[in-house]
Amino acid sequence: EVQLVESGGGLVQPGGSLRLSCAASGFTFSSYGMNWVRLAPGKGLEWVSYISSSSSTIYYADSVRGRFTISRDNAKNSLYLQMNSLRDEDTALYYCARTFIAVAENFDYWGQGTLVTVSS
Amino acid sequence: DIQMTQSPSSLSASVGDRVTITCRASQIINIYLNWYQQRPGKAPKLLIYAASSLQSGVPSRFSGSGSGTDFTLTISSLQPEDFATYYCQQSYTTGYTFGQGTKLEIK
């Protein structure tokens, strides 16, 4: 059974940093691209970042580029998101999601999310 | 960036009703369109990929159609567990933009 379990969320002050983790199991993690997607209070889903299976390709949303860094450790079956210079508008539930390619990409498995609150 | 616009933003319906949600892309995206369901407090769930392909395990009452810029998600006969928020997503370009969501509520 595919499982994605996020951790690392919490309360942080504006300008602060946080590192999220996503532990994967039940599939060959090193064969799949992975994403971070967030859901802010009262808003819709927003894709944040993508990393390919070998880490050779990385993309970011404009809203986080230069502040967030995605990475992965295939030996540990883990995905990470280093978040720096956090802003109030980064407050959200952060999900990791697996990319599956069928005709084009889709996000076929999601974790339950970890909550990040940016507030003074 | 490609903008995705869903309509309606919210919808009230009854068990057994047929409902349709539409999604329009700001530019042509061929069939690179996915639909997700999110129940309160739960992770999003993939329903439809590539505009009309049903994800494994998803009930056949869900269907998708469209290509180019205009797409629809149809639920043929609403069940109690279908009351949720639905999102479309383009995968034509990185940015993987989501629509703003359609909240389906019980009438």
mmCIF file of C-alpha atoms in Angstrom:
data_model
loop_
_atom_site.group_PDB
_atom_site.id
_atom_site.type_symbol
_atom_site.label_atom_id
_atom_site.label_comp_id
_atom_site.label_asym_id
_atom_site.label_seq_id
_atom_site.Cartn_x
_atom_site.Cartn_y
_atom_site.Cartn_z
ATOM 1 C CA GLU A 1 0.000 0.000 0.000
ATOM 2 C CA VAL A 2 1.331 3.400 -0.999
ATOM 3 C CA GLN A 3 1.775 5.705 1.974
ATOM 4 C CA LEU A 4 3.025 9.275 2.192
ATOM 5 C CA VAL A 5 3.441 10.771 5.662
ATOM 6 C CA GLU A 6 4.353 14.424 6.101
ATOM 7 C CA SER A 7 5.940 15.939 9.197
ATOM 8 C CA GLY A 8 7.787 19.041 10.331
ATOM 9 C CA GLY A 9 4.998 21.586 10.344
ATOM 10 C CA GLY A 10 4.444 24.033 13.161
ATOM 11 C CA LEU A 11 4.189 27.662 14.243
ATOM 12 C CA VAL A 12 6.934 29.982 13.005
ATOM 13 C CA GLN A 13 7.378 33.734 12.997
ATOM 14 C CA PRO A 14 7.489 35.738 9.769
ATOM 15 C CA GLY A 15 10.978 35.594 8.332
ATOM 16 C CA GLY A 16 11.648 32.252 9.962
ATOM 17 C CA SER A 17 12.468 28.846 8.526
ATOM 18 C CA LEU A 18 10.996 25.374 8.633
ATOM 19 C CA ARG A 19 11.880 22.042 7.025
ATOM 20 C CA LEU A 20 9.110 19.680 6.005
ATOM 21 C CA SER A 21 9.620 15.965 5.419
ATOM 22 C CA CYS A 22 7.586 13.339 3.608
ATOM 23 C CA ALA A 23 8.259 9.661 4.301
ATOM 24 C CA ALA A 24 7.254 7.348 1.469
ATOM 25 C CA SER A 25 6.528 3.631 1.556
ATOM 26 C CA GLY A 26 4.776 0.948 -0.462
ATOM 27 C CA PHE A 27 6.338 1.826 -3.808
ATOM 28 C CA THR A 28 9.740 2.302 -5.446
ATOM 29 C CA PHE A 29 10.296 5.893 -4.354
ATOM 30 C CA SER A 30 13.359 6.387 -6.570
ATOM 31 C CA SER A 31 11.245 5.817 -9.705
ATOM 32 C CA TYR A 32 8.765 8.663 -9.209
ATOM 33 C CA GLY A 33 8.732 12.418 -9.365
ATOM 34 C CA MET A 34 7.296 14.092 -6.283
ATOM 35 C CA ASN A 35 5.529 17.335 -5.467
ATOM 36 C CA TRP A 36 4.563 19.648 -2.659
ATOM 37 C CA VAL A 37 1.056 21.162 -2.835
ATOM 38 C CA ARG A 38 -0.524 23.478 -0.261
ATOM 39 C CA LEU A 39 -4.012 24.432 0.871
ATOM 40 C CA ALA A 40 -4.268 27.820 2.544
ATOM 41 C CA PRO A 41 -7.218 28.646 4.809
ATOM 42 C CA GLY A 42 -10.235 29.605 2.729
ATOM 43 C CA LYS A 43 -8.357 29.088 -0.528
ATOM 44 C CA GLY A 44 -7.907 26.355 -3.116
ATOM 45 C CA LEU A 45 -5.061 23.972 -3.823
ATOM 46 C CA GLU A 46 -1.776 25.531 -4.959
ATOM 47 C CA TRP A 47 1.079 23.524 -6.438
ATOM 48 C CA VAL A 48 4.371 24.535 -4.779
ATOM 49 C CA SER A 49 7.253 22.487 -6.182
ATOM 50 C CA TYR A 50 8.256 19.385 -8.175
ATOM 51 C CA ILE A 51 11.382 17.219 -8.152
ATOM 52 C CA SER A 52 12.111 14.451 -10.618
ATOM 53 C CA SER A 53 13.054 10.925 -9.569
ATOM 54 C CA SER A 54 16.795 11.586 -9.861
ATOM 55 C CA SER A 55 16.612 15.208 -8.633
ATOM 56 C CA SER A 56 17.829 16.355 -12.052
ATOM 57 C CA THR A 57 14.730 18.465 -12.721
ATOM 58 C CA ILE A 58 13.206 20.855 -10.204
ATOM 59 C CA TYR A 59 10.411 23.392 -10.595
ATOM 60 C CA TYR A 60 8.938 25.983 -8.249
ATOM 61 C CA ALA A 61 5.844 28.138 -8.196
ATOM 62 C CA ASP A 62 6.615 31.833 -8.647
ATOM 63 C CA SER A 63 5.245 32.497 -5.157
ATOM 64 C CA VAL A 64 8.010 30.448 -3.465
ATOM 65 C CA ARG A 65 10.938 30.563 -5.898
ATOM 66 C CA GLY A 66 14.092 31.791 -4.167
ATOM 67 C CA ARG A 67 12.703 31.051 -0.697
ATOM 68 C CA PHE A 68 11.847 27.339 -0.777
ATOM 69 C CA THR A 69 14.112 24.423 -1.729
ATOM 70 C CA ILE A 70 12.866 20.950 -2.593
ATOM 71 C CA SER A 71 15.121 17.919 -2.223
ATOM 72 C CA ARG A 72 14.948 14.167 -1.803
ATOM 73 C CA ASP A 73 16.966 11.271 -0.432
ATOM 74 C CA ASN A 74 16.137 8.128 -2.373
ATOM 75 C CA ALA A 75 18.139 5.976 0.036
ATOM 76 C CA LYS A 76 15.834 7.115 2.831
ATOM 77 C CA ASN A 77 12.638 7.187 0.730
ATOM 78 C CA SER A 78 12.145 10.763 1.804
ATOM 79 C CA LEU A 79 11.143 14.098 0.276
ATOM 80 C CA TYR A 80 11.914 17.459 1.839
ATOM 81 C CA LEU A 81 10.917 21.107 1.576
ATOM 82 C CA GLN A 82 13.193 23.701 3.146
ATOM 83 C CA MET A 83 11.180 26.873 3.649
ATOM 84 C CA ASN A 84 13.040 30.123 4.382
ATOM 85 C CA SER A 85 11.927 33.756 4.679
ATOM 86 C CA LEU A 86 8.430 32.590 5.564
ATOM 87 C CA ARG A 87 5.523 34.988 5.108
ATOM 88 C CA ASP A 88 2.012 35.136 6.532
ATOM 89 C CA GLU A 89 0.676 33.972 3.168
ATOM 90 C CA ASP A 90 2.680 30.740 3.432
ATOM 91 C CA THR A 91 0.307 29.578 6.182
ATOM 92 C CA ALA A 92 -1.261 26.399 4.837
ATOM 93 C CA LEU A 93 -1.621 22.654 5.048
ATOM 94 C CA TYR A 94 1.272 21.222 3.027
ATOM 95 C CA TYR A 95 0.809 17.926 1.180
ATOM 96 C CA CYS A 96 3.337 15.769 -0.601
ATOM 97 C CA ALA A 97 1.998 14.048 -3.701
ATOM 98 C CA ARG A 98 3.381 11.488 -6.120
ATOM 99 C CA THR A 99 3.547 12.238 -9.841
ATOM 100 C CA PHE A 100 2.217 9.501 -12.066
ATOM 101 C CA ILE A 101 2.510 9.785 -15.835
ATOM 102 C CA ALA A 102 -0.486 8.498 -17.801
ATOM 103 C CA VAL A 103 -0.699 10.495 -21.023
ATOM 104 C CA ALA A 104 0.481 13.411 -18.890
ATOM 105 C CA GLU A 105 1.300 13.978 -15.267
ATOM 106 C CA ASN A 106 -1.220 13.596 -12.497
ATOM 107 C CA PHE A 107 -0.894 13.369 -8.724
ATOM 108 C CA ASP A 108 -2.141 9.888 -7.886
ATOM 109 C CA TYR A 109 -1.244 9.567 -4.194
ATOM 110 C CA TRP A 110 -1.257 12.235 -1.501
ATOM 111 C CA GLY A 111 -0.269 12.381 2.144
ATOM 112 C CA GLN A 112 -2.538 13.722 4.878
ATOM 113 C CA GLY A 113 -0.620 16.974 5.157
ATOM 114 C CA THR A 114 1.341 18.924 7.759
ATOM 115 C CA LEU A 115 0.193 22.325 8.975
ATOM 116 C CA VAL A 116 2.459 25.360 8.736
ATOM 117 C CA THR A 117 1.368 28.517 10.542
ATOM 118 C CA VAL A 118 3.334 31.721 10.024
ATOM 119 C CA SER A 119 2.402 34.276 12.642
ATOM 120 C CA SER A 120 3.985 36.645 15.119
ATOM 121 C CA ASP B 1 0.868 30.967 -16.396
ATOM 122 C CA ILE B 2 -2.233 29.040 -17.408
ATOM 123 C CA GLN B 3 -5.305 30.081 -15.427
ATOM 124 C CA MET B 4 -8.006 27.539 -14.629
ATOM 125 C CA THR B 5 -11.540 28.765 -13.940
ATOM 126 C CA GLN B 6 -14.206 26.475 -12.486
ATOM 127 C CA SER B 7 -17.921 27.054 -12.383
ATOM 128 C CA PRO B 8 -19.911 27.131 -10.318
ATOM 129 C CA SER B 9 -17.896 27.933 -7.181
ATOM 130 C CA SER B 10 -20.542 26.213 -5.106
ATOM 131 C CA LEU B 11 -23.482 23.969 -5.849
ATOM 132 C CA SER B 12 -26.351 22.551 -3.809
ATOM 133 C CA ALA B 13 -27.810 19.239 -4.908
ATOM 134 C CA SER B 14 -29.661 16.224 -3.596
ATOM 135 C CA VAL B 15 -28.773 12.555 -3.390
ATOM 136 C CA GLY B 16 -29.568 10.988 -6.755
ATOM 137 C CA ASP B 17 -29.120 14.201 -8.743
ATOM 138 C CA ARG B 18 -26.930 14.468 -11.826
ATOM 139 C CA VAL B 19 -24.432 17.306 -11.520
ATOM 140 C CA THR B 20 -21.921 18.855 -13.870
ATOM 141 C CA ILE B 21 -18.934 21.026 -13.005
ATOM 142 C CA THR B 22 -17.074 22.933 -15.696
ATOM 143 C CA CYS B 23 -13.450 24.001 -15.950
ATOM 144 C CA ARG B 24 -12.024 26.409 -18.501
ATOM 145 C CA ALA B 25 -8.335 26.908 -19.255
ATOM 146 C CA SER B 26 -6.919 30.273 -20.312
ATOM 147 C CA GLN B 27 -5.149 28.593 -23.240
ATOM 148 C CA ILE B 28 -5.331 25.284 -25.079
ATOM 149 C CA ILE B 29 -4.172 22.375 -22.914
ATOM 150 C CA ASN B 30 -5.239 19.479 -25.178
ATOM 151 C CA ILE B 31 -6.439 16.763 -22.770
ATOM 152 C CA TYR B 32 -3.930 17.484 -19.997
ATOM 153 C CA LEU B 33 -6.638 17.979 -17.382
ATOM 154 C CA ASN B 34 -7.157 16.142 -14.096
ATOM 155 C CA TRP B 35 -10.002 16.198 -11.574
ATOM 156 C CA TYR B 36 -9.634 15.726 -7.804
ATOM 157 C CA GLN B 37 -12.089 15.333 -4.937
ATOM 158 C CA GLN B 38 -11.325 16.627 -1.467
ATOM 159 C CA ARG B 39 -13.531 15.777 1.473
ATOM 160 C CA PRO B 40 -13.193 17.918 4.626
ATOM 161 C CA GLY B 41 -10.120 16.980 6.629
ATOM 162 C CA LYS B 42 -8.951 14.498 4.002
ATOM 163 C CA ALA B 43 -6.256 14.459 1.360
ATOM 164 C CA PRO B 44 -7.232 15.178 -2.247
ATOM 165 C CA LYS B 45 -8.104 12.112 -4.308
ATOM 166 C CA LEU B 46 -7.503 11.711 -8.038
ATOM 167 C CA LEU B 47 -10.768 10.969 -9.868
ATOM 168 C CA ILE B 48 -10.128 11.597 -13.554
ATOM 169 C CA TYR B 49 -6.867 12.024 -15.494
ATOM 170 C CA ALA B 50 -6.215 13.028 -19.090
ATOM 171 C CA ALA B 51 -9.659 14.657 -19.222
ATOM 172 C CA SER B 52 -11.714 11.466 -19.414
ATOM 173 C CA SER B 53 -9.823 8.492 -17.971
ATOM 174 C CA LEU B 54 -11.264 7.113 -14.736
ATOM 175 C CA GLN B 55 -8.667 6.485 -12.024
ATOM 176 C CA SER B 56 -8.604 2.911 -10.732
ATOM 177 C CA GLY B 57 -11.077 2.352 -7.911
ATOM 178 C CA VAL B 58 -13.185 5.430 -8.645
ATOM 179 C CA PRO B 59 -16.917 4.681 -9.111
ATOM 180 C CA SER B 60 -18.234 4.767 -12.672
ATOM 181 C CA ARG B 61 -20.778 7.464 -11.789
ATOM 182 C CA PHE B 62 -17.884 9.906 -12.219
ATOM 183 C CA SER B 63 -16.989 10.869 -15.769
ATOM 184 C CA GLY B 64 -14.969 13.570 -17.485
ATOM 185 C CA SER B 65 -15.008 15.073 -20.941
ATOM 186 C CA GLY B 66 -13.531 17.860 -22.993
ATOM 187 C CA SER B 67 -10.382 18.932 -24.772
ATOM 188 C CA GLY B 68 -8.678 22.147 -25.725
ATOM 189 C CA THR B 69 -9.902 24.718 -23.206
ATOM 190 C CA ASP B 70 -13.285 23.458 -21.969
ATOM 191 C CA PHE B 71 -13.816 20.473 -19.700
ATOM 192 C CA THR B 72 -16.573 18.956 -17.587
ATOM 193 C CA LEU B 73 -16.836 16.599 -14.624
ATOM 194 C CA THR B 74 -20.170 14.827 -14.318
ATOM 195 C CA ILE B 75 -21.512 12.810 -11.412
ATOM 196 C CA SER B 76 -24.424 10.789 -12.762
ATOM 197 C CA SER B 77 -26.233 10.045 -9.492
ATOM 198 C CA LEU B 78 -24.993 11.787 -6.363
ATOM 199 C CA GLN B 79 -24.229 9.656 -3.338
ATOM 200 C CA PRO B 80 -23.842 10.970 0.237
ATOM 201 C CA GLU B 81 -20.071 10.502 0.121
ATOM 202 C CA ASP B 82 -19.780 12.726 -2.987
ATOM 203 C CA PHE B 83 -20.433 15.947 -1.087
ATOM 204 C CA ALA B 84 -16.985 17.489 -1.181
ATOM 205 C CA THR B 85 -14.895 20.074 -2.980
ATOM 206 C CA TYR B 86 -13.775 19.311 -6.535
ATOM 207 C CA TYR B 87 -10.720 20.758 -8.274
ATOM 208 C CA CYS B 88 -9.535 20.654 -11.856
ATOM 209 C CA GLN B 89 -5.803 20.819 -12.609
ATOM 210 C CA GLN B 90 -3.854 21.375 -15.799
ATOM 211 C CA SER B 91 -0.697 19.357 -16.421
ATOM 212 C CA TYR B 92 0.086 20.871 -19.836
ATOM 213 C CA THR B 93 2.855 23.002 -18.352
ATOM 214 C CA THR B 94 4.750 23.162 -15.106
ATOM 215 C CA GLY B 95 2.838 25.332 -12.714
ATOM 216 C CA TYR B 96 0.264 22.501 -12.632
ATOM 217 C CA THR B 97 -2.413 25.093 -11.943
ATOM 218 C CA PHE B 98 -5.552 24.149 -10.043
ATOM 219 C CA GLY B 99 -8.964 25.684 -10.430
ATOM 220 C CA GLN B 100 -10.380 27.560 -7.457
ATOM 221 C CA GLY B 101 -12.581 24.626 -6.489
ATOM 222 C CA THR B 102 -16.289 23.790 -6.571
ATOM 223 C CA LYS B 103 -17.918 23.023 -3.239
ATOM 224 C CA LEU B 104 -20.748 20.530 -3.625
ATOM 225 C CA GLU B 105 -23.196 20.740 -0.743
ATOM 226 C CA ILE B 106 -26.302 18.834 0.256
ATOM 227 C CA LYS B 107 -29.576 20.595 -0.553
#
